[in-house]
């Protein structure tokens, strides 16, 4: 047989920042593919709705209210998931944020907040989950949500861009270190997708036209188009892929900006 499985039955996934947007979509998509999912966020109210969606698919959902930038919270969250499911097969490091300050206006507090949320949290979760994956000999999958802003220069803000570039490099190094344990580490670099966070930006016609002018497919992405690549990277179909960043960008990065 030449067609490997894209299904995730029997797998347990952790998704950070799962209350809305990309994280919510990926969490539900993983459940649709057969995984049980632990959903993490600071806002439990958002997680309740996502958990309900997962359970209607016949999969188990575990809500873990977590400050992803706090080491103690991260450790407790991973312990709780392992205690509940006795395994962790998939980690989606999706939690992220941005403060759109120009470089000369960035404060120390803004720098630290963005770096803690986007980069430090992804490393801490990778580290804590990586320990579990190594010891349980699971064929683990870690997928970090990066951004095209980590690859090309955009007006998204220098700190955000730096954090996402670091995510891409972290992905490479972790894949190099952890390949011997059977852990695949990859990242996804999205361009603009329709979410509650981008809704206001995408109401600005001139801004949208600027986006489309550098997007070969001439449209903004829809969340199912991001969920598919995430499920793929977590499945057996991607078993020989590690250390890579898959840009899901409508062709934006092929132009060498």
mmCIF file of C-alpha atoms in Angstrom:
data_model
loop_
_atom_site.group_PDB
_atom_site.id
_atom_site.type_symbol
_atom_site.label_atom_id
_atom_site.label_comp_id
_atom_site.label_asym_id
_atom_site.label_seq_id
_atom_site.Cartn_x
_atom_site.Cartn_y
_atom_site.Cartn_z
ATOM 1 C CA UNK A 1 0.000 0.000 0.000
ATOM 2 C CA UNK A 2 1.290 3.432 -0.925
ATOM 3 C CA UNK A 3 -1.288 5.758 0.627
ATOM 4 C CA UNK A 4 -0.408 6.423 4.286
ATOM 5 C CA UNK A 5 -3.040 7.360 6.833
ATOM 6 C CA UNK A 6 -4.111 10.941 7.359
ATOM 7 C CA UNK A 7 -6.268 9.840 10.295
ATOM 8 C CA UNK A 8 -5.434 10.439 13.969
ATOM 9 C CA UNK A 9 -7.485 7.802 15.781
ATOM 10 C CA UNK A 10 -5.966 6.854 19.117
ATOM 11 C CA UNK A 11 -3.909 10.053 19.289
ATOM 12 C CA UNK A 12 -3.987 12.724 21.991
ATOM 13 C CA UNK A 13 -3.281 16.342 21.079
ATOM 14 C CA UNK A 14 -2.594 19.541 22.996
ATOM 15 C CA UNK A 15 -3.511 22.820 21.310
ATOM 16 C CA UNK A 16 -2.509 26.126 22.915
ATOM 17 C CA UNK A 17 -4.495 29.265 22.250
ATOM 18 C CA UNK A 18 -7.409 27.006 21.335
ATOM 19 C CA UNK A 19 -10.252 29.309 22.333
ATOM 20 C CA UNK A 20 -10.637 31.124 19.052
ATOM 21 C CA UNK A 21 -9.281 31.664 15.548
ATOM 22 C CA UNK A 22 -6.580 29.360 14.231
ATOM 23 C CA UNK A 23 -6.247 27.389 17.470
ATOM 24 C CA UNK A 24 -9.966 26.692 17.658
ATOM 25 C CA UNK A 25 -10.089 25.566 14.036
ATOM 26 C CA UNK A 26 -7.079 23.255 14.379
ATOM 27 C CA UNK A 27 -8.391 21.726 17.625
ATOM 28 C CA UNK A 28 -11.710 20.859 15.995
ATOM 29 C CA UNK A 29 -9.940 19.660 12.844
ATOM 30 C CA UNK A 30 -7.745 17.281 14.848
ATOM 31 C CA UNK A 31 -10.874 15.891 16.500
ATOM 32 C CA UNK A 32 -12.498 15.429 13.092
ATOM 33 C CA UNK A 33 -9.417 13.395 12.117
ATOM 34 C CA UNK A 34 -9.950 11.186 15.184
ATOM 35 C CA UNK A 35 -7.818 12.696 17.962
ATOM 36 C CA UNK A 36 -8.807 13.445 21.537
ATOM 37 C CA UNK A 37 -7.842 17.044 22.268
ATOM 38 C CA UNK A 38 -6.705 19.027 25.298
ATOM 39 C CA UNK A 39 -7.523 22.669 24.648
ATOM 40 C CA UNK A 40 -5.596 25.401 26.448
ATOM 41 C CA UNK A 41 -6.192 29.123 26.874
ATOM 42 C CA UNK A 42 -6.396 31.772 29.560
ATOM 43 C CA UNK A 43 -10.115 32.251 28.861
ATOM 44 C CA UNK A 44 -12.135 29.230 29.930
ATOM 45 C CA UNK A 45 -15.410 30.557 28.501
ATOM 46 C CA UNK A 46 -14.046 30.334 24.938
ATOM 47 C CA UNK A 47 -12.788 26.806 25.591
ATOM 48 C CA UNK A 48 -16.215 25.559 26.681
ATOM 49 C CA UNK A 49 -17.643 26.154 23.218
ATOM 50 C CA UNK A 50 -14.693 24.451 21.518
ATOM 51 C CA UNK A 51 -14.947 21.473 23.873
ATOM 52 C CA UNK A 52 -18.606 21.124 22.985
ATOM 53 C CA UNK A 53 -17.753 21.032 19.281
ATOM 54 C CA UNK A 54 -15.111 18.344 19.869
ATOM 55 C CA UNK A 55 -17.452 16.192 21.964
ATOM 56 C CA UNK A 56 -20.187 16.305 19.335
ATOM 57 C CA UNK A 57 -17.651 14.597 17.054
ATOM 58 C CA UNK A 58 -17.414 11.718 19.517
ATOM 59 C CA UNK A 59 -13.960 12.684 20.742
ATOM 60 C CA UNK A 60 -12.818 13.513 24.274
ATOM 61 C CA UNK A 61 -12.005 17.125 25.138
ATOM 62 C CA UNK A 62 -10.102 18.380 28.162
ATOM 63 C CA UNK A 63 -10.202 22.051 29.115
ATOM 64 C CA UNK A 64 -7.063 23.357 30.800
ATOM 65 C CA UNK A 65 -7.043 27.030 31.744
ATOM 66 C CA UNK A 66 -3.390 28.013 31.312
ATOM 67 C CA UNK A 67 -1.120 31.031 31.270
ATOM 68 C CA UNK A 68 1.163 29.774 28.510
ATOM 69 C CA UNK A 69 3.950 32.179 29.494
ATOM 70 C CA UNK A 70 4.188 30.796 33.029
ATOM 71 C CA UNK A 71 6.475 27.783 33.549
ATOM 72 C CA UNK A 72 4.467 26.422 36.489
ATOM 73 C CA UNK A 73 1.220 26.646 34.517
ATOM 74 C CA UNK A 74 2.836 24.901 31.545
ATOM 75 C CA UNK A 75 4.155 22.060 33.704
ATOM 76 C CA UNK A 76 0.822 21.622 35.468
ATOM 77 C CA UNK A 77 -1.059 21.641 32.163
ATOM 78 C CA UNK A 78 1.142 18.937 30.645
ATOM 79 C CA UNK A 79 0.882 16.854 33.812
ATOM 80 C CA UNK A 80 -2.904 17.188 33.796
ATOM 81 C CA UNK A 81 -3.171 16.099 30.168
ATOM 82 C CA UNK A 82 -0.910 13.099 30.720
ATOM 83 C CA UNK A 83 -2.798 12.142 33.873
ATOM 84 C CA UNK A 84 -6.093 12.280 31.974
ATOM 85 C CA UNK A 85 -5.061 10.478 28.783
ATOM 86 C CA UNK A 86 -1.855 8.565 29.725
ATOM 87 C CA UNK A 87 -0.231 9.760 26.487
ATOM 88 C CA UNK A 88 0.571 12.889 24.488
ATOM 89 C CA UNK A 89 1.141 12.399 20.766
ATOM 90 C CA UNK A 90 0.655 15.853 19.271
ATOM 91 C CA UNK A 91 1.476 19.396 20.369
ATOM 92 C CA UNK A 92 0.257 22.436 18.454
ATOM 93 C CA UNK A 93 2.034 25.580 19.683
ATOM 94 C CA UNK A 94 -0.481 28.121 18.462
ATOM 95 C CA UNK A 95 -0.725 30.680 21.286
ATOM 96 C CA UNK A 96 0.383 34.063 20.026
ATOM 97 C CA UNK A 97 -0.279 37.781 19.999
ATOM 98 C CA UNK A 98 0.935 41.043 18.527
ATOM 99 C CA UNK A 99 1.206 44.691 19.495
ATOM 100 C CA UNK A 100 1.615 46.727 16.324
ATOM 101 C CA UNK A 101 4.145 49.311 17.501
ATOM 102 C CA UNK A 102 6.712 50.874 15.195
ATOM 103 C CA UNK A 103 10.313 49.967 16.064
ATOM 104 C CA UNK A 104 11.152 53.346 17.598
ATOM 105 C CA UNK A 105 8.079 53.140 19.814
ATOM 106 C CA UNK A 106 8.385 49.582 21.161
ATOM 107 C CA UNK A 107 8.571 49.487 24.963
ATOM 108 C CA UNK A 108 10.408 46.898 27.039
ATOM 109 C CA UNK A 109 7.056 45.654 28.310
ATOM 110 C CA UNK A 110 5.715 45.170 24.772
ATOM 111 C CA UNK A 111 8.870 43.306 23.746
ATOM 112 C CA UNK A 112 8.658 40.982 26.739
ATOM 113 C CA UNK A 113 4.931 40.337 26.392
ATOM 114 C CA UNK A 114 5.173 39.383 22.727
ATOM 115 C CA UNK A 115 8.282 37.253 23.183
ATOM 116 C CA UNK A 116 6.860 35.474 26.224
ATOM 117 C CA UNK A 117 3.565 34.686 24.505
ATOM 118 C CA UNK A 118 4.865 33.781 21.058
ATOM 119 C CA UNK A 119 8.303 32.257 21.651
ATOM 120 C CA UNK A 120 8.899 31.396 25.293
ATOM 121 C CA UNK A 121 5.568 29.589 25.584
ATOM 122 C CA UNK A 122 6.261 27.483 22.493
ATOM 123 C CA UNK A 123 9.678 26.495 23.822
ATOM 124 C CA UNK A 124 8.392 25.648 27.293
ATOM 125 C CA UNK A 125 5.551 23.516 25.953
ATOM 126 C CA UNK A 126 7.887 21.798 23.492
ATOM 127 C CA UNK A 127 10.330 21.112 26.317
ATOM 128 C CA UNK A 128 7.740 19.712 28.740
ATOM 129 C CA UNK A 129 5.869 17.691 26.120
ATOM 130 C CA UNK A 130 9.164 16.588 24.566
ATOM 131 C CA UNK A 131 10.111 14.978 27.874
ATOM 132 C CA UNK A 132 6.898 12.968 27.835
ATOM 133 C CA UNK A 133 7.284 11.970 24.195
ATOM 134 C CA UNK A 134 10.871 10.851 24.759
ATOM 135 C CA UNK A 135 10.068 8.750 27.821
ATOM 136 C CA UNK A 136 6.932 7.147 26.399
ATOM 137 C CA UNK A 137 8.620 6.316 23.077
ATOM 138 C CA UNK A 138 5.688 7.823 21.178
ATOM 139 C CA UNK A 139 6.161 8.936 17.594
ATOM 140 C CA UNK A 140 5.489 12.506 18.589
ATOM 141 C CA UNK A 141 4.460 15.417 16.409
ATOM 142 C CA UNK A 142 5.104 19.039 17.344
ATOM 143 C CA UNK A 143 3.748 21.742 15.055
ATOM 144 C CA UNK A 144 4.603 25.386 15.753
ATOM 145 C CA UNK A 145 2.481 28.143 14.257
ATOM 146 C CA UNK A 146 4.963 30.606 12.802
ATOM 147 C CA UNK A 147 4.153 33.265 10.179
ATOM 148 C CA UNK A 148 5.314 34.547 6.830
ATOM 149 C CA UNK A 149 6.464 37.523 8.929
ATOM 150 C CA UNK A 150 9.246 35.291 10.220
ATOM 151 C CA UNK A 151 10.522 34.851 6.662
ATOM 152 C CA UNK A 152 9.928 38.147 4.844
ATOM 153 C CA UNK A 153 9.831 41.759 6.051
ATOM 154 C CA UNK A 154 6.300 42.993 6.671
ATOM 155 C CA UNK A 155 4.642 45.843 8.512
ATOM 156 C CA UNK A 156 3.406 43.525 11.253
ATOM 157 C CA UNK A 157 5.913 44.884 13.772
ATOM 158 C CA UNK A 158 9.547 44.092 14.441
ATOM 159 C CA UNK A 159 9.014 42.180 17.704
ATOM 160 C CA UNK A 160 6.315 39.939 16.245
ATOM 161 C CA UNK A 161 8.509 39.247 13.217
ATOM 162 C CA UNK A 162 11.511 38.466 15.404
ATOM 163 C CA UNK A 163 9.473 36.055 17.536
ATOM 164 C CA UNK A 164 8.187 34.193 14.485
ATOM 165 C CA UNK A 165 11.649 34.016 12.883
ATOM 166 C CA UNK A 166 12.877 32.513 16.140
ATOM 167 C CA UNK A 167 10.041 29.961 16.023
ATOM 168 C CA UNK A 168 11.211 28.850 12.572
ATOM 169 C CA UNK A 169 14.807 28.433 13.741
ATOM 170 C CA UNK A 170 13.709 26.728 16.960
ATOM 171 C CA UNK A 171 11.761 24.248 14.840
ATOM 172 C CA UNK A 172 14.934 23.323 12.954
ATOM 173 C CA UNK A 173 17.077 22.865 16.044
ATOM 174 C CA UNK A 174 14.485 20.851 17.972
ATOM 175 C CA UNK A 175 13.992 18.571 14.980
ATOM 176 C CA UNK A 176 17.749 18.022 14.842
ATOM 177 C CA UNK A 177 18.001 17.211 18.559
ATOM 178 C CA UNK A 178 14.843 15.126 18.899
ATOM 179 C CA UNK A 179 14.796 13.145 15.680
ATOM 180 C CA UNK A 180 16.610 10.356 17.513
ATOM 181 C CA UNK A 181 13.567 10.015 19.782
ATOM 182 C CA UNK A 182 11.149 9.705 16.875
ATOM 183 C CA UNK A 183 9.776 13.209 17.409
ATOM 184 C CA UNK A 184 8.957 15.231 14.285
ATOM 185 C CA UNK A 185 9.023 19.011 14.721
ATOM 186 C CA UNK A 186 7.660 21.262 11.987
ATOM 187 C CA UNK A 187 6.055 24.664 11.681
ATOM 188 C CA UNK A 188 3.364 26.312 9.601
ATOM 189 C CA UNK A 189 3.750 29.863 8.295
ATOM 190 C CA UNK A 190 0.332 31.386 7.572
ATOM 191 C CA UNK A 191 -0.359 34.573 5.595
ATOM 192 C CA UNK A 192 -3.709 36.326 6.116
ATOM 193 C CA UNK A 193 -6.657 34.158 7.142
ATOM 194 C CA UNK A 194 -10.190 35.172 8.074
ATOM 195 C CA UNK A 195 -10.456 35.044 11.861
ATOM 196 C CA UNK A 196 -12.018 37.166 14.584
ATOM 197 C CA UNK A 197 -8.585 38.744 15.112
ATOM 198 C CA UNK A 198 -8.187 39.827 11.477
ATOM 199 C CA UNK A 199 -11.831 40.788 10.960
ATOM 200 C CA UNK A 200 -11.294 44.514 11.535
ATOM 201 C CA UNK A 201 -8.180 44.668 9.331
ATOM 202 C CA UNK A 202 -9.963 42.872 6.507
ATOM 203 C CA UNK A 203 -12.743 45.459 6.537
ATOM 204 C CA UNK A 204 -10.246 48.019 5.218
ATOM 205 C CA UNK A 205 -10.497 47.768 1.425
ATOM 206 C CA UNK A 206 -7.168 49.445 0.751
ATOM 207 C CA UNK A 207 -5.440 47.127 3.234
ATOM 208 C CA UNK A 208 -7.020 44.065 1.618
ATOM 209 C CA UNK A 209 -5.987 45.281 -1.826
ATOM 210 C CA UNK A 210 -2.415 45.629 -0.567
ATOM 211 C CA UNK A 211 -2.532 42.039 0.719
ATOM 212 C CA UNK A 212 -3.969 40.687 -2.521
ATOM 213 C CA UNK A 213 -1.416 42.552 -4.641
ATOM 214 C CA UNK A 214 1.344 40.258 -3.284
ATOM 215 C CA UNK A 215 -0.776 37.086 -3.102
ATOM 216 C CA UNK A 216 -0.731 35.038 -6.324
ATOM 217 C CA UNK A 217 -4.045 33.329 -5.502
ATOM 218 C CA UNK A 218 -5.612 36.799 -5.085
ATOM 219 C CA UNK A 219 -7.644 36.007 -1.993
ATOM 220 C CA UNK A 220 -7.400 35.722 1.780
ATOM 221 C CA UNK A 221 -7.139 32.221 3.254
ATOM 222 C CA UNK A 222 -10.028 30.402 4.913
ATOM 223 C CA UNK A 223 -9.404 28.431 8.111
ATOM 224 C CA UNK A 224 -10.080 24.949 6.650
ATOM 225 C CA UNK A 225 -7.154 25.624 4.294
ATOM 226 C CA UNK A 226 -4.909 25.897 7.354
ATOM 227 C CA UNK A 227 -6.398 22.967 9.238
ATOM 228 C CA UNK A 228 -5.601 20.538 6.417
ATOM 229 C CA UNK A 229 -1.827 21.172 6.532
ATOM 230 C CA UNK A 230 -1.862 20.937 10.343
ATOM 231 C CA UNK A 231 -3.611 17.552 10.303
ATOM 232 C CA UNK A 232 -1.228 16.366 7.570
ATOM 233 C CA UNK A 233 1.872 17.259 9.607
ATOM 234 C CA UNK A 234 0.438 15.383 12.609
ATOM 235 C CA UNK A 235 -0.364 12.240 10.629
ATOM 236 C CA UNK A 236 1.578 9.248 9.350
ATOM 237 C CA UNK A 237 1.455 10.872 5.926
ATOM 238 C CA UNK A 238 4.129 13.292 7.165
ATOM 239 C CA UNK A 239 6.247 10.732 9.044
ATOM 240 C CA UNK A 240 9.444 11.580 7.102
ATOM 241 C CA UNK A 241 9.057 15.358 7.300
ATOM 242 C CA UNK A 242 10.809 17.242 10.091
ATOM 243 C CA UNK A 243 12.475 20.603 10.624
ATOM 244 C CA UNK A 244 10.418 22.208 7.876
ATOM 245 C CA UNK A 245 8.228 25.289 7.682
ATOM 246 C CA UNK A 246 5.201 24.877 5.436
ATOM 247 C CA UNK A 247 4.061 28.284 4.206
ATOM 248 C CA UNK A 248 0.298 28.328 3.777
ATOM 249 C CA UNK A 249 0.193 31.689 2.100
ATOM 250 C CA UNK A 250 -1.537 31.627 -1.273
ATOM 251 C CA UNK A 251 1.919 31.816 -2.856
ATOM 252 C CA UNK A 252 2.936 35.050 -1.139
ATOM 253 C CA UNK A 253 6.471 33.976 -0.164
ATOM 254 C CA UNK A 254 7.475 32.565 -3.571
ATOM 255 C CA UNK A 255 8.131 36.079 -4.855
ATOM 256 C CA UNK A 256 11.215 36.669 -2.731
ATOM 257 C CA UNK A 257 10.016 39.712 -0.807
#
